[in-house]
XYZ file of C-alpha atoms in Angstrom:
306
model
C 2.432 -7.931 30.338
C 2.539 -4.323 30.795
C 1.664 -3.879 27.816
C -1.298 -5.921 27.658
C -0.141 -9.286 25.957
C -1.133 -11.542 28.694
C -3.051 -10.969 31.775
C -2.168 -12.163 35.759
C -5.548 -12.886 36.693
C -4.530 -14.088 40.294
C -0.708 -13.591 41.820
C 1.726 -15.805 40.480
C -0.510 -17.377 37.056
C -0.477 -15.652 33.824
C -3.493 -15.919 31.675
C -3.623 -15.851 27.919
C -6.247 -12.691 26.536
C -7.587 -12.225 23.224
C -4.552 -10.519 21.692
C -2.501 -13.290 22.461
C -4.836 -16.218 21.858
C -4.256 -14.335 18.437
C -0.818 -14.056 18.233
C -0.849 -17.763 18.907
C -3.671 -19.038 17.077
C -3.528 -17.348 13.700
C -0.340 -17.114 11.738
C -1.077 -14.553 9.604
C -1.114 -12.474 13.193
C 1.840 -14.628 14.689
C 3.604 -14.081 11.248
C 2.941 -10.245 11.918
C 4.491 -10.419 15.678
C 7.560 -12.419 13.914
C 8.366 -9.582 11.474
C 7.793 -6.721 14.381
C 9.665 -8.883 16.802
C 12.822 -9.021 13.808
C 13.383 -7.189 10.771
C 11.860 -4.210 11.793
C 13.454 -4.326 15.678
C 16.686 -4.502 13.304
C 16.038 -2.018 10.781
C 14.750 0.605 13.491
C 17.919 -0.411 14.933
C 20.030 0.952 11.846
C 17.913 4.094 11.515
C 20.390 6.575 12.654
C 23.088 5.832 10.550
C 21.312 5.043 7.534
C 19.196 9.219 7.758
C 22.633 9.931 8.046
C 24.381 7.948 4.712
C 21.878 9.511 2.792
C 20.758 13.097 3.781
C 19.661 15.281 1.062
C 19.911 11.472 -1.080
C 17.085 9.429 -0.494
C 18.374 6.996 -2.021
C 15.986 3.633 -1.319
C 18.982 1.067 -1.891
C 20.388 2.840 1.577
C 17.622 2.002 4.103
C 17.905 1.064 8.302
C 17.252 -2.903 6.645
C 19.949 -2.316 4.486
C 22.631 -1.361 7.065
C 21.048 -3.430 10.161
C 21.010 -6.907 7.635
C 24.342 -5.449 5.964
C 22.777 -6.134 2.498
C 22.409 -3.996 0.141
C 19.518 -5.452 -2.031
C 16.442 -3.119 -1.329
C 14.248 -4.728 0.940
C 10.825 -4.843 -1.605
C 13.287 -6.997 -3.601
C 14.049 -9.467 -1.473
C 10.708 -10.340 -0.348
C 9.212 -10.421 -3.816
C 12.462 -12.782 -4.483
C 11.737 -15.291 -2.368
C 15.754 -15.304 -1.508
C 14.948 -15.409 1.900
C 12.353 -17.245 2.530
C 11.713 -16.783 6.129
C 11.538 -13.075 5.747
C 8.648 -13.420 2.643
C 7.289 -16.106 4.594
C 7.246 -13.503 7.967
C 6.527 -10.055 6.026
C 3.958 -11.799 4.134
C 1.845 -12.622 6.326
C 2.367 -8.746 7.935
C 0.401 -7.747 4.668
C -2.119 -10.292 4.782
C -2.835 -9.814 8.926
C -3.342 -5.779 8.131
C -5.222 -5.989 5.598
C -7.636 -7.972 6.836
C -8.391 -5.559 9.911
C -11.046 -2.645 8.954
C -9.411 0.185 8.768
C -7.255 -1.380 5.608
C -11.103 -3.178 4.496
C -11.495 -2.930 0.118
C -15.313 -2.789 0.606
C -13.568 1.387 1.080
C -12.117 1.080 -2.043
C -16.086 0.842 -3.161
C -16.729 3.642 -0.876
C -14.058 6.365 -1.504
C -14.565 6.851 -5.490
C -17.605 7.377 -7.849
C -17.126 4.904 -9.139
C -21.052 4.542 -10.571
C -20.207 8.236 -12.470
C -17.361 6.711 -14.636
C -19.527 4.209 -17.089
C -18.229 2.244 -19.387
C -14.587 2.225 -18.439
C -11.070 0.516 -17.852
C -9.934 0.434 -14.078
C -5.721 -0.654 -13.617
C -5.770 -1.832 -9.982
C -1.912 -2.104 -8.899
C -0.909 -3.070 -5.975
C 1.380 -4.577 -4.251
C 0.915 -7.462 -3.061
C -1.606 -8.351 -5.951
C -5.204 -9.725 -5.583
C -7.921 -10.453 -7.112
C -10.387 -9.396 -4.430
C -10.729 -5.940 -5.264
C -11.360 -5.709 -8.838
C -13.482 -8.637 -8.768
C -15.656 -6.143 -5.858
C -16.052 -3.418 -8.094
C -16.829 -5.488 -10.837
C -19.920 -7.322 -9.778
C -21.259 -4.073 -8.225
C -20.624 -1.812 -11.125
C -21.668 -3.819 -14.482
C -19.433 -1.122 -16.775
C -16.629 -1.786 -15.233
C -13.619 -3.632 -16.311
C -10.882 -4.509 -14.497
C -7.053 -4.817 -15.384
C -5.123 -6.232 -12.271
C -1.234 -5.601 -12.293
C 1.435 -7.403 -10.346
C 3.880 -9.543 -10.367
C 4.190 -12.919 -11.315
C 4.739 -14.896 -7.550
C 1.192 -13.329 -6.472
C -0.134 -15.760 -9.997
C -1.975 -18.124 -7.376
C -3.448 -16.644 -5.056
C -5.062 -14.126 -8.249
C -6.454 -16.913 -9.774
C -7.708 -19.046 -6.013
C -9.385 -15.570 -5.141
C -11.274 -15.319 -8.941
C -12.171 -19.145 -8.537
C -14.703 -17.965 -6.030
C -16.703 -15.692 -8.367
C -18.641 -16.514 -11.296
C -17.333 -17.123 -15.171
C -19.108 -13.984 -16.226
C -17.219 -11.807 -13.280
C -13.940 -12.677 -14.086
C -14.476 -12.723 -17.846
C -13.913 -8.895 -17.264
C -11.593 -9.152 -15.220
C -7.604 -9.304 -17.255
C -4.164 -9.549 -15.528
C -0.725 -8.140 -16.529
C 2.103 -10.393 -13.828
C 5.775 -8.952 -14.368
C 8.833 -10.647 -12.810
C 10.570 -7.706 -12.129
C 10.740 -5.646 -9.197
C 9.131 -2.297 -11.541
C 5.291 -2.585 -11.342
C 4.282 -1.376 -15.326
C 0.810 -1.588 -17.096
C 1.113 -1.483 -20.693
C -2.722 -0.328 -22.269
C -4.832 2.326 -21.873
C -7.546 2.679 -19.108
C -8.929 5.330 -17.736
C -8.768 5.022 -14.077
C -5.330 3.665 -12.875
C -5.667 3.107 -9.023
C -2.082 2.707 -6.703
C -3.353 0.881 -3.528
C -1.277 1.128 -0.516
C 2.168 1.290 -2.716
C 3.554 4.422 -3.298
C 4.706 5.395 0.669
C 7.205 2.131 0.211
C 9.188 4.996 -2.873
C 11.291 7.753 -1.700
C 10.029 11.014 -4.028
C 12.320 9.828 -7.125
C 10.604 7.114 -7.209
C 7.302 7.855 -6.702
C 7.727 10.411 -9.923
C 9.357 8.117 -12.776
C 6.813 5.741 -11.518
C 3.351 8.287 -11.949
C 5.494 10.454 -14.538
C 4.867 6.631 -16.297
C 1.405 5.976 -15.700
C 0.606 9.707 -16.869
C 0.764 8.354 -20.246
C -1.423 5.506 -19.796
C -4.734 7.433 -19.420
C -7.605 7.889 -21.398
C -8.336 11.215 -22.078
C -9.795 12.402 -18.228
C -8.544 10.049 -17.406
C -7.890 9.395 -13.513
C -5.221 8.352 -11.370
C -6.502 7.409 -7.943
C -4.007 7.182 -5.484
C -4.968 4.925 -2.524
C -2.593 5.867 0.785
C -2.196 7.554 4.073
C -2.093 10.979 4.945
C 0.221 12.121 7.707
C -2.275 14.744 9.321
C -0.062 17.515 10.537
C 0.128 17.169 14.464
C -2.174 17.719 16.718
C -5.882 17.788 14.106
C -6.360 13.950 15.338
C -6.505 12.078 18.538
C -3.599 11.136 19.420
C -3.798 7.379 19.449
C -4.688 7.044 15.628
C -1.670 9.822 15.165
C 0.260 7.639 17.008
C -0.080 4.760 14.585
C -0.126 6.736 11.850
C 3.746 7.939 12.493
C 5.151 4.687 13.456
C 3.605 2.983 10.008
C 5.799 6.043 8.974
C 8.781 4.847 11.406
C 8.099 1.613 9.238
C 8.316 2.298 5.578
C 11.536 4.673 6.532
C 13.162 1.737 7.880
C 12.153 -0.854 5.819
C 12.204 0.965 2.384
C 12.803 5.050 2.986
C 9.538 5.585 1.951
C 7.509 8.185 3.357
C 4.412 8.239 4.876
C 3.405 11.727 3.283
C 0.833 14.812 4.573
C -0.987 16.622 2.130
C 2.123 19.323 1.038
C 4.348 16.403 0.753
C 1.581 14.907 -1.725
C 0.827 18.119 -3.308
C 4.863 18.644 -3.493
C 5.261 14.804 -4.877
C 2.409 15.627 -7.545
C 3.883 19.174 -8.815
C 7.137 17.300 -10.331
C 5.223 14.246 -12.352
C 6.244 15.154 -15.939
C 2.371 15.286 -17.800
C 0.937 18.716 -15.257
C -0.901 16.520 -12.737
C -2.523 18.210 -9.705
C -4.411 16.905 -6.873
C -8.551 17.716 -7.618
C -10.503 15.718 -4.769
C -8.706 13.622 -1.667
C -11.532 12.116 0.451
C -11.397 9.360 3.901
C -14.654 6.942 4.110
C -15.325 7.002 7.861
C -13.824 3.993 9.193
C -10.727 3.523 7.076
C -6.875 4.799 7.493
C -6.554 4.953 3.854
C -7.162 8.830 1.780
C -8.412 8.730 -1.659
C -6.208 10.994 -3.464
C -7.552 12.043 -7.006
C -4.763 13.388 -9.439
C -5.869 14.533 -13.160
C -3.736 16.256 -16.056
C -4.171 19.998 -14.242
C -6.233 21.502 -17.914
C -9.097 18.657 -17.637
C -9.214 19.867 -14.637
C -9.633 23.529 -14.222
C -8.327 26.187 -12.073
C -8.871 23.409 -9.358
C -7.407 22.711 -6.997
C -8.488 20.471 -2.985
């Protein structure tokens, strides 16, 4: 009641609000609520203990989730494997619900980067959960693009069902590389490797390893496009938006010892990647929670900066 989930239209009578009706009638948002009330609550209760145990180490296996549930398996691996069906169902719904929010809408991907400037190009879409929607929307709007979806094999049915909604002349320009393991890997060469809403799940060492591998997959003058959260400095945005971002930061830490990085942290991360990368541009489309961080090999970027 005090949080506005339900209301009291008259004394002694409780009624639904739009929020409670959404939770009651929409399976994805119902799963979102269960995930918050169970998984995230238990993980948050062990955050102090996990922080003390991995201070200065930042190993992803030591998280609030691991200690709260007394389970040594990394959260993302447990979710991916399906060995805990309830967790996979609820957190899967949580992810679907968040993707339906306007601030995370896939339309922002179309506006967050100058795709038209690429001409004929190969673009990799690397995300978790894997989806074909963004790839299909990009090739529908930009005729010279070819897409490669990189993800995990359990998302193959979803990808196929999404592609079925598009004509064959478009889907023929979309390939996929799906693996059974926990590590997302791309085998080939690309003009742009887009990493969507993924790196915040990884502590610095793991993120550096992933990016160092992907640098070797770029064509000359290629770009790594990181689509992720950039934490604002305190007081530089309105308190509501800042509170939401900091809440998400805590969730990433509690579940997988991940991190929602500010600009300085992104800079520090990129500087440690083998291959001499640097950030050349950061753009946040109007209405989007996610920023588009354009990363290139330093010598092809000139003196650069952002």
